[in-house]
Short mmCIF file of C-alpha atoms and ligand atoms in Angstrom, two decimals:
data_model
loop_
_atom_site.label_atom_id
_atom_site.label_comp_id
_atom_site.label_asym_id
_atom_site.label_seq_id
_atom_site.Cartn_x
_atom_site.Cartn_y
_atom_site.Cartn_z
CA MET A 1346 68.26 117.36 156.77
CA TYR A 1347 71.49 116.03 155.32
CA ASN A 1348 71.60 114.71 151.82
CA LEU A 1349 71.40 111.02 152.75
CA THR A 1350 68.60 111.36 155.30
CA ASP A 1351 65.67 109.15 154.23
CA ARG A 1352 67.04 108.81 150.71
CA SER A 1353 66.45 105.47 149.06
CA VAL A 1354 69.69 103.76 148.05
CA VAL A 1355 69.47 100.49 146.17
CA LEU A 1356 72.77 98.71 146.63
CA GLY A 1357 73.48 96.05 143.99
CA VAL A 1358 76.07 93.58 145.19
CA THR A 1359 77.77 91.14 142.82
CA GLY A 1360 80.14 88.22 143.22
CA SER A 1361 83.61 89.54 143.90
CA ILE A 1362 85.79 88.90 146.92
CA ALA A 1363 85.37 92.62 147.65
CA VAL A 1364 81.79 91.87 148.76
CA TYR A 1365 82.83 92.16 152.38
CA LYS A 1366 83.47 95.87 151.83
CA ALA A 1367 79.90 96.24 150.58
CA VAL A 1368 78.70 95.23 154.05
CA ASP A 1369 80.61 98.16 155.52
CA LEU A 1370 79.20 100.42 152.78
CA ALA A 1371 75.63 99.27 153.52
CA SER A 1372 76.22 99.91 157.21
CA LYS A 1373 77.72 103.38 156.72
CA LEU A 1374 74.95 104.43 154.32
CA THR A 1375 72.37 103.27 156.87
CA GLN A 1376 74.13 105.09 159.71
CA ALA A 1377 74.12 108.24 157.57
CA GLY A 1378 70.31 108.04 157.44
CA ALA A 1379 69.73 106.35 154.07
CA LEU A 1380 67.15 103.60 153.51
CA VAL A 1381 69.31 100.88 151.99
CA ASP A 1382 67.78 98.03 150.01
CA VAL A 1383 70.31 95.41 149.00
CA VAL A 1384 69.86 93.31 145.89
CA MET A 1385 72.43 90.61 145.24
CA THR A 1386 73.43 88.12 142.65
CA ARG A 1387 73.47 84.44 143.65
CA GLU A 1388 77.28 84.56 143.36
CA ALA A 1389 77.49 87.47 145.81
CA ALA A 1390 75.35 85.48 148.23
CA GLU A 1391 77.96 82.71 148.03
CA PHE A 1392 80.49 85.12 149.55
CA VAL A 1393 78.29 86.90 152.10
CA ARG A 1394 74.83 85.74 153.09
CA PRO A 1395 71.90 88.15 152.68
CA ILE A 1396 71.24 88.06 156.41
CA THR A 1397 74.48 89.96 156.96
CA PHE A 1398 73.16 92.85 154.85
CA GLN A 1399 69.75 92.59 156.46
CA SER A 1400 71.34 92.91 159.88
CA VAL A 1401 73.18 96.12 159.06
CA THR A 1402 70.42 97.78 157.00
CA GLY A 1403 67.39 96.57 158.93
CA ARG A 1404 65.75 95.82 155.57
CA ARG A 1405 65.27 92.69 153.56
CA ALA A 1406 68.13 91.81 151.19
CA CYS A 1407 66.99 90.04 148.04
CA TRP A 1408 68.96 87.79 145.71
CA ASP A 1409 66.36 85.50 144.20
CA MET A 1410 64.29 86.72 141.24
CA TRP A 1411 61.95 83.79 141.78
CA ASP A 1412 61.40 84.47 145.47
CA THR A 1413 57.64 84.59 145.94
CA GLY A 1414 57.96 85.20 149.68
CA SER A 1415 57.94 89.01 149.33
CA ASP A 1416 54.66 90.81 150.02
CA VAL A 1417 55.55 93.25 147.22
CA PRO A 1418 54.76 91.81 143.79
CA GLU A 1419 57.55 92.57 141.32
CA LEU A 1420 60.01 93.68 143.97
CA HIS A 1421 62.55 94.86 141.39
CA VAL A 1422 60.03 97.32 139.92
CA ALA A 1423 59.07 98.63 143.34
CA LEU A 1424 62.73 99.10 144.29
CA ALA A 1425 63.60 100.59 140.93
CA ARG A 1426 60.84 103.20 141.20
CA ARG A 1427 61.60 104.08 144.78
CA ALA A 1428 65.38 104.43 144.32
CA ASP A 1429 67.03 107.85 144.52
CA ILE A 1430 70.27 106.20 143.45
CA LEU A 1431 71.46 102.76 142.35
CA VAL A 1432 74.94 101.81 143.54
CA VAL A 1433 76.53 98.65 142.17
CA ALA A 1434 79.46 97.75 144.44
CA PRO A 1435 81.38 95.63 143.86
CA ALA A 1436 80.60 95.39 140.15
CA THR A 1437 82.09 92.35 138.39
CA ALA A 1438 83.00 92.24 134.70
CA THR A 1439 79.90 90.13 134.10
CA VAL A 1440 77.46 92.55 135.66
CA ILE A 1441 79.11 95.50 133.89
CA ALA A 1442 78.53 93.64 130.61
CA ARG A 1443 74.92 92.95 131.53
CA LEU A 1444 74.31 96.58 132.48
CA ALA A 1445 75.84 97.78 129.21
CA LEU A 1446 73.83 95.33 127.12
CA GLY A 1447 70.62 95.69 129.10
CA LEU A 1448 70.47 92.01 130.03
CA ALA A 1449 68.21 91.49 133.01
CA GLU A 1450 69.44 88.13 134.21
CA GLU A 1451 69.42 88.43 138.00
CA MET A 1452 68.20 90.89 140.63
CA VAL A 1453 71.00 93.46 140.16
CA SER A 1454 70.84 93.88 136.38
CA LEU A 1455 67.05 93.49 136.47
CA THR A 1456 66.70 96.36 138.94
CA ALA A 1457 69.24 98.42 136.98
CA LEU A 1458 67.21 98.07 133.80
CA ALA A 1459 63.98 99.00 135.55
CA THR A 1460 65.22 102.13 137.32
CA ARG A 1461 65.64 105.66 136.06
CA ALA A 1462 67.59 106.72 139.15
CA PRO A 1463 71.20 107.85 138.63
CA ALA A 1464 73.59 104.91 138.73
CA LEU A 1465 77.01 104.59 140.28
CA VAL A 1466 79.12 101.57 139.36
CA CYS A 1467 82.21 100.53 141.32
CA PRO A 1468 84.19 97.86 139.43
CA ALA A 1469 86.27 95.23 141.22
CA MET A 1470 88.06 92.52 139.27
CA ASP A 1471 91.40 91.23 138.09
CA PRO A 1472 93.27 93.99 136.18
CA GLN A 1473 93.49 91.84 133.03
CA MET A 1474 89.72 91.49 133.01
CA TYR A 1475 89.25 95.21 133.58
CA GLU A 1476 91.68 96.13 130.83
CA HIS A 1477 90.15 93.69 128.35
CA PRO A 1478 88.68 95.55 125.36
CA ALA A 1479 85.32 93.89 126.03
CA THR A 1480 85.13 95.33 129.55
CA GLN A 1481 86.53 98.68 128.45
CA GLY A 1482 83.89 98.87 125.73
CA HIS A 1483 81.12 98.21 128.25
CA VAL A 1484 82.57 100.77 130.66
CA GLU A 1485 82.54 103.36 127.87
CA THR A 1486 78.94 102.50 127.02
CA LEU A 1487 77.91 102.99 130.64
CA ARG A 1488 79.80 106.29 130.85
CA SER A 1489 78.19 107.58 127.69
CA ARG A 1490 74.82 106.86 129.28
CA GLY A 1491 75.65 109.02 132.28
CA VAL A 1492 76.58 106.22 134.67
CA LEU A 1493 79.24 107.38 137.13
CA LEU A 1494 82.13 104.93 137.42
CA VAL A 1495 84.05 105.04 140.69
CA GLY A 1496 87.37 103.18 140.58
CA PRO A 1497 88.79 100.63 140.30
CA GLU A 1498 91.89 101.64 142.21
CA GLU A 1499 95.51 100.56 141.87
CA GLY A 1500 96.89 98.30 144.55
CA ARG A 1501 97.21 94.79 145.88
CA LEU A 1502 94.50 92.38 144.85
CA ALA A 1503 93.18 89.29 146.59
CA SER A 1504 95.07 87.18 144.03
CA GLY A 1505 98.31 88.65 145.35
CA HIS A 1506 98.90 90.55 142.10
CA ARG A 1507 99.12 94.29 141.93
CA GLY A 1508 97.29 96.43 139.44
CA ARG A 1509 94.18 98.44 138.73
CA GLY A 1510 91.24 96.39 139.90
CA ARG A 1511 90.60 97.09 143.56
CA LEU A 1512 87.20 98.24 144.70
CA SER A 1513 87.37 101.90 145.76
CA GLU A 1514 87.50 102.58 149.48
CA VAL A 1515 84.14 102.72 151.21
CA ASP A 1516 84.69 106.40 152.11
CA THR A 1517 85.29 107.23 148.44
CA ILE A 1518 82.08 105.45 147.41
CA MET A 1519 80.18 107.21 150.21
CA GLY A 1520 81.55 110.52 148.91
CA ALA A 1521 80.42 109.66 145.38
CA VAL A 1522 76.91 108.75 146.60
CA ARG A 1523 76.68 112.04 148.49
CA TYR A 1524 77.99 113.91 145.44
CA VAL A 1525 75.39 112.38 143.12
CA LEU A 1526 72.51 112.92 145.56
CA GLY A 1527 73.70 116.47 146.20
CA ARG A 1528 73.67 117.60 142.58
CA THR A 1529 70.20 119.12 142.96
CA GLY A 1530 70.99 120.74 146.34
CA ASP A 1531 70.48 124.39 147.26
CA LEU A 1532 74.06 125.32 146.28
CA ALA A 1533 73.81 123.87 142.75
CA GLY A 1534 75.30 126.34 140.28
CA LYS A 1535 77.44 128.01 142.96
CA THR A 1536 81.20 127.80 143.47
CA VAL A 1537 82.46 127.55 147.02
CA VAL A 1538 86.17 127.83 147.88
CA VAL A 1539 87.29 126.38 151.20
CA SER A 1540 90.76 126.42 152.76
CA ALA A 1541 91.94 123.84 155.27
CA GLY A 1542 94.89 122.67 157.32
CA GLY A 1543 97.84 124.46 158.83
CA THR A 1544 100.39 126.06 156.54
CA GLN A 1545 104.04 125.09 156.86
CA GLU A 1546 106.68 127.81 156.55
CA PRO A 1547 110.07 126.28 155.79
CA ILE A 1548 113.11 127.00 157.92
CA ASP A 1549 115.29 124.60 155.91
CA PRO A 1550 114.52 121.53 153.73
CA VAL A 1551 113.44 119.44 156.77
CA ARG A 1552 112.12 121.92 159.36
CA TYR A 1553 109.21 124.29 159.28
CA LEU A 1554 107.03 126.56 161.38
CA GLY A 1555 103.61 124.97 161.65
CA ASN A 1556 100.58 124.51 163.85
CA HIS A 1557 98.23 121.80 165.12
CA SER A 1558 95.43 122.16 162.55
CA SER A 1559 94.23 118.72 161.38
CA GLY A 1560 92.22 120.07 158.44
CA LYS A 1561 89.08 118.25 159.59
CA MET A 1562 86.85 121.33 159.81
CA GLY A 1563 87.84 122.54 156.35
CA PHE A 1564 87.39 119.09 154.80
CA ALA A 1565 83.96 118.77 156.45
CA LEU A 1566 83.01 122.14 154.97
CA ALA A 1567 84.16 121.12 151.50
CA GLU A 1568 82.23 117.84 151.71
CA ALA A 1569 79.09 119.56 152.96
CA ALA A 1570 79.31 122.16 150.15
CA ARG A 1571 79.68 119.33 147.61
CA ASP A 1572 76.73 117.52 149.20
CA ARG A 1573 74.55 120.58 148.62
CA GLY A 1574 75.49 120.74 144.94
CA ALA A 1575 78.23 123.38 144.92
CA ARG A 1576 81.23 123.16 142.69
CA THR A 1577 83.76 123.01 145.47
CA VAL A 1578 87.43 123.93 145.45
CA LEU A 1579 89.42 122.87 148.52
CA VAL A 1580 92.80 124.52 148.98
CA THR A 1581 94.58 122.58 151.68
CA ALA A 1582 97.86 122.80 153.51
CA PRO A 1583 99.48 119.38 154.27
CA VAL A 1584 97.09 117.16 156.25
CA ALA A 1585 96.64 113.40 156.65
CA LEU A 1586 93.28 113.35 154.87
CA ALA A 1587 92.46 111.96 151.42
CA ASP A 1588 91.06 114.16 148.63
CA PRO A 1589 87.27 114.13 149.06
CA TYR A 1590 85.42 112.66 146.07
CA GLY A 1591 83.99 115.29 143.73
CA VAL A 1592 85.92 118.17 145.30
CA GLU A 1593 88.64 119.93 143.32
CA THR A 1594 91.48 119.63 145.80
CA VAL A 1595 94.58 121.78 145.53
CA ARG A 1596 97.48 120.85 147.82
CA VAL A 1597 99.75 123.69 148.94
CA ARG A 1598 102.27 124.14 151.69
CA ARG A 1599 103.09 127.76 152.50
CA ALA A 1600 100.81 130.73 153.15
CA ALA A 1601 102.07 132.40 149.97
CA GLU A 1602 101.11 129.30 147.91
CA MET A 1603 97.71 129.20 149.61
CA ARG A 1604 97.18 132.86 148.75
CA ASP A 1605 97.88 132.19 145.05
CA ALA A 1606 95.65 129.09 144.91
CA VAL A 1607 92.80 130.82 146.75
CA ALA A 1608 93.07 133.91 144.52
CA ALA A 1609 92.96 131.73 141.39
CA ALA A 1610 89.93 129.78 142.66
CA CYS A 1611 88.05 132.86 143.83
CA GLY A 1612 87.85 134.45 140.38
CA ASP A 1613 84.32 133.21 139.73
CA ALA A 1614 83.43 131.96 143.22
CA HIS A 1615 80.36 132.83 145.26
CA ALA A 1616 81.85 132.11 148.68
CA LEU A 1617 85.26 131.83 150.33
CA ILE A 1618 85.47 130.03 153.66
CA MET A 1619 88.91 130.29 155.25
CA ALA A 1620 89.07 127.43 157.74
CA ALA A 1621 92.85 127.10 157.33
CA ALA A 1622 95.16 127.99 160.16
CA VAL A 1623 97.47 130.25 158.21
CA ALA A 1624 100.86 131.06 159.70
CA ASP A 1625 101.06 134.76 160.46
CA TYR A 1626 104.83 134.82 160.03
CA GLN A 1627 107.37 133.01 157.91
CA PRO A 1628 111.17 132.84 158.17
CA ALA A 1629 112.60 135.77 156.24
CA GLU A 1630 114.77 133.27 154.37
CA ALA A 1631 114.62 129.48 154.24
CA ALA A 1632 118.07 127.84 154.29
CA GLY A 1633 118.81 125.91 151.08
CA GLN A 1634 120.56 123.11 152.99
CA LYS A 1635 119.67 121.40 156.24
CA ILE A 1636 120.98 123.54 159.12
CA LYS A 1637 123.50 121.41 161.05
CA ARG A 1638 122.96 120.76 164.71
CA GLU A 1639 125.91 122.91 165.84
CA LYS A 1640 124.49 125.88 163.96
CA LEU A 1641 121.08 125.49 165.62
CA GLU A 1642 122.36 126.41 169.05
CA GLY A 1643 121.36 129.99 169.77
CA LEU A 1644 119.92 130.32 166.27
CA THR A 1645 117.69 133.36 165.84
CA LEU A 1646 115.02 133.18 163.20
CA SER A 1647 114.12 136.40 161.56
CA LEU A 1648 110.41 136.40 160.64
CA VAL A 1649 108.38 138.40 158.17
CA ARG A 1650 104.59 138.63 157.81
CA THR A 1651 102.74 136.27 155.50
CA PRO A 1652 100.04 137.64 153.22
CA ASP A 1653 96.60 137.99 154.83
CA ILE A 1654 94.66 135.80 152.44
CA LEU A 1655 91.16 136.73 153.58
CA ALA A 1656 91.90 140.44 153.55
CA GLU A 1657 93.50 140.17 150.09
CA ALA A 1658 90.52 138.21 148.72
CA GLY A 1659 88.86 141.62 148.79
CA ARG A 1660 85.29 142.69 149.28
CA ARG A 1661 84.11 141.80 145.80
CA PRO A 1662 80.32 142.11 145.50
CA GLY A 1663 78.85 138.66 145.23
CA LEU A 1664 81.64 136.92 147.17
CA VAL A 1665 80.54 135.85 150.64
CA ARG A 1666 83.63 135.81 152.88
CA VAL A 1667 83.79 133.68 156.00
CA GLY A 1668 86.64 133.59 158.49
CA PHE A 1669 87.47 131.42 161.46
CA ALA A 1670 88.67 132.70 164.81
CA ALA A 1671 90.34 130.04 166.90
CA GLU A 1672 90.85 131.71 170.24
CA SER A 1673 91.98 130.75 173.69
CA ASP A 1674 90.56 133.79 175.50
CA GLU A 1675 88.05 136.61 174.95
CA LEU A 1676 86.44 134.46 172.26
CA LEU A 1677 83.58 136.68 171.12
CA ALA A 1678 85.37 140.00 171.47
CA ASN A 1679 88.37 138.76 169.48
CA ALA A 1680 86.15 137.17 166.85
CA ARG A 1681 84.07 140.34 166.44
CA HIS A 1682 87.27 142.36 166.11
CA LYS A 1683 88.54 140.06 163.30
CA LEU A 1684 85.19 140.15 161.51
CA GLU A 1685 85.29 143.93 161.44
CA ALA A 1686 89.00 144.30 160.70
CA LYS A 1687 88.78 141.95 157.70
CA GLY A 1688 85.34 143.18 156.62
CA LEU A 1689 83.85 139.66 156.68
CA ASP A 1690 80.25 138.55 156.25
CA LEU A 1691 80.53 135.86 158.90
CA ILE A 1692 83.07 134.58 161.39
CA VAL A 1693 83.10 131.19 163.05
CA ALA A 1694 84.47 131.49 166.57
CA ASN A 1695 85.75 128.48 168.40
CA ASP A 1696 87.33 128.12 171.80
CA ILE A 1697 90.36 125.91 171.27
CA THR A 1698 90.72 125.25 174.99
CA ALA A 1699 87.44 123.25 175.10
CA PRO A 1700 88.30 119.50 175.07
CA ASP A 1701 85.63 118.47 172.54
CA ALA A 1702 86.20 121.34 170.11
CA GLY A 1703 89.14 122.60 168.12
CA PHE A 1704 92.06 120.68 166.67
CA ALA A 1705 92.09 117.00 165.63
CA VAL A 1706 88.71 115.98 167.12
CA ASP A 1707 85.62 115.19 165.04
CA THR A 1708 83.33 117.50 166.99
CA ASN A 1709 83.18 121.24 167.37
CA ARG A 1710 81.30 123.82 169.40
CA VAL A 1711 81.22 127.09 167.52
CA THR A 1712 79.54 130.47 167.63
CA LEU A 1713 78.62 132.26 164.42
CA LEU A 1714 78.89 136.04 164.34
CA ASP A 1715 77.65 138.02 161.37
CA ARG A 1716 78.37 141.52 160.15
CA GLU A 1717 74.93 142.74 161.20
CA GLY A 1718 75.75 141.96 164.84
CA GLY A 1719 73.92 138.60 165.01
CA VAL A 1720 75.33 135.91 167.32
CA GLU A 1721 74.33 132.24 167.06
CA GLU A 1722 75.81 129.84 169.57
CA LEU A 1723 75.69 126.27 168.29
CA PRO A 1724 75.76 123.27 170.62
CA LEU A 1725 78.41 120.56 170.42
CA MET A 1726 78.03 118.71 167.12
CA THR A 1727 80.13 116.88 164.55
CA LYS A 1728 82.27 119.02 162.28
CA TYR A 1729 80.13 117.90 159.33
CA GLU A 1730 76.99 119.09 161.12
CA ALA A 1731 78.66 122.37 162.05
CA ALA A 1732 79.73 122.74 158.41
CA TRP A 1733 76.13 122.28 157.32
CA ARG A 1734 74.97 125.02 159.73
CA ILE A 1735 77.70 127.40 158.53
CA LEU A 1736 76.63 126.75 154.94
CA ASP A 1737 73.00 127.51 155.87
CA ARG A 1738 74.18 131.00 156.74
CA VAL A 1739 76.37 131.26 153.64
CA ALA A 1740 73.46 130.16 151.41
CA GLU A 1741 71.18 132.84 152.91
CA ARG A 1742 73.76 135.50 152.19
CA MET A 1743 74.36 134.34 148.61
CA THR A 1744 70.80 135.19 147.68
CA LYS A 1745 70.80 138.56 149.49
N1 CTP B 2217 93.89 134.25 157.77
C1 CTP B 2217 94.28 134.53 156.48
N2 CTP B 2217 95.59 134.86 156.21
C2 CTP B 2217 96.49 134.94 157.22
C3 CTP B 2217 96.08 134.68 158.55
C4 CTP B 2217 94.77 134.33 158.78
O1 CTP B 2217 93.46 134.48 155.56
N3 CTP B 2217 97.73 135.26 156.95
C5 CTP B 2217 92.48 133.89 158.01
C6 CTP B 2217 92.29 132.56 158.71
O2 CTP B 2217 92.13 131.51 157.76
C7 CTP B 2217 91.02 132.79 159.50
C8 CTP B 2217 91.05 134.27 159.82
O3 CTP B 2217 91.94 134.85 158.88
O4 CTP B 2217 89.86 132.53 158.74
C9 CTP B 2217 91.52 134.58 161.21
O5 CTP B 2217 92.74 133.89 161.43
P1 CTP B 2217 93.60 134.12 162.74
O6 CTP B 2217 94.96 133.54 162.59
O7 CTP B 2217 92.80 133.74 163.93
O8 CTP B 2217 93.64 135.68 162.69
P2 CTP B 2217 94.74 136.72 162.71
O9 CTP B 2217 94.19 137.90 162.00
O10 CTP B 2217 96.02 136.18 162.22
O11 CTP B 2217 94.81 137.03 164.29
P3 CTP B 2217 95.65 136.39 165.51
O12 CTP B 2217 96.54 135.34 164.94
O13 CTP B 2217 96.39 137.55 166.03
O14 CTP B 2217 94.65 135.88 166.49
#
């Protein structure tokens, strides 16, 4: 169902200290439903033994080209043909050179040469090695062949030095795998705009009017849209979540800024999903300086309405508009009222008083109401799963 379910991922692991992160990657890919076959270099197996990978993937990990114990003759060819994607993580300078030159010297480069699956390479090495013209030349060669390079990132390295050479975070690599596998999904060629988080309306330079939105539902929607092939724009109010890989993320703060960013992104979009908790009011004037404690006593804030972003996005033909109704009472009646008042195609109603749904948690229990009067009550599920179900409905409407 999801874009990693039963997909064949060949994970090439090479000899960098970052190998331990590849174990986590193999585990997360497996948990997400992928069939993960690990091929390793001998050097990688010096850091982490194949049995570790076998234990988390439930499949044989192979490092020895000369291993005759496999029941599959020419294992690298079998893996290469079966692969939906080849991920090399961590990729050392040596293996990057081999991939660029087409040298099949061990299981990883051998499998890479034999496969026609899309390849994703995640370098990890000392910054001086990465910056070396030899490595940069090989990286360029790989890029020009359509290989997707993820990282390396800036930061502290095992050597104690700082610089650009760290393996990307496992979540980033997972996002990149999902992005690549999603390119042929049912939303390919479509643009989906999603808003997330709770806007902050400044009172003075340190205080603001805000709300409890964590942004998780909106981020899950953006990731799911990406995973189905959409070009995805995520307009988010401040949240403690990293930019999802392959999603054009625009960070805003106030409702007025969100309105401008959403309007700009919606120009050629096919769907707008407003998961953000937008403040309905903002202070009429934000103080230029921090309001001193003495002045706060008895302070009255004068509030003015913020723009209604969904209503302003207009009923343009071809733009599917989806709203969220977070309610604490009269859930369905309030949601239906909002759907009609804002002329939406679909509204996602959720009861914020339920303990396993609503703000900050990873699960949600939502009901989908459409403009034709349809009501679909979904059971408790993860926000990513709920996002997928919402997008099923959006996809249907895009083709109407
Ligand atoms: N919304 C918006 N612009 C606003 C306020 C809300 O686009 N200024 C969007 C939200 O992102 C959500 C939907 O409208 O998708 C409903 O938001 P909500 O705050 O529940 O609705 P309101 O119309 O503000 O109603 P109320 O706060 O009275 O419940």
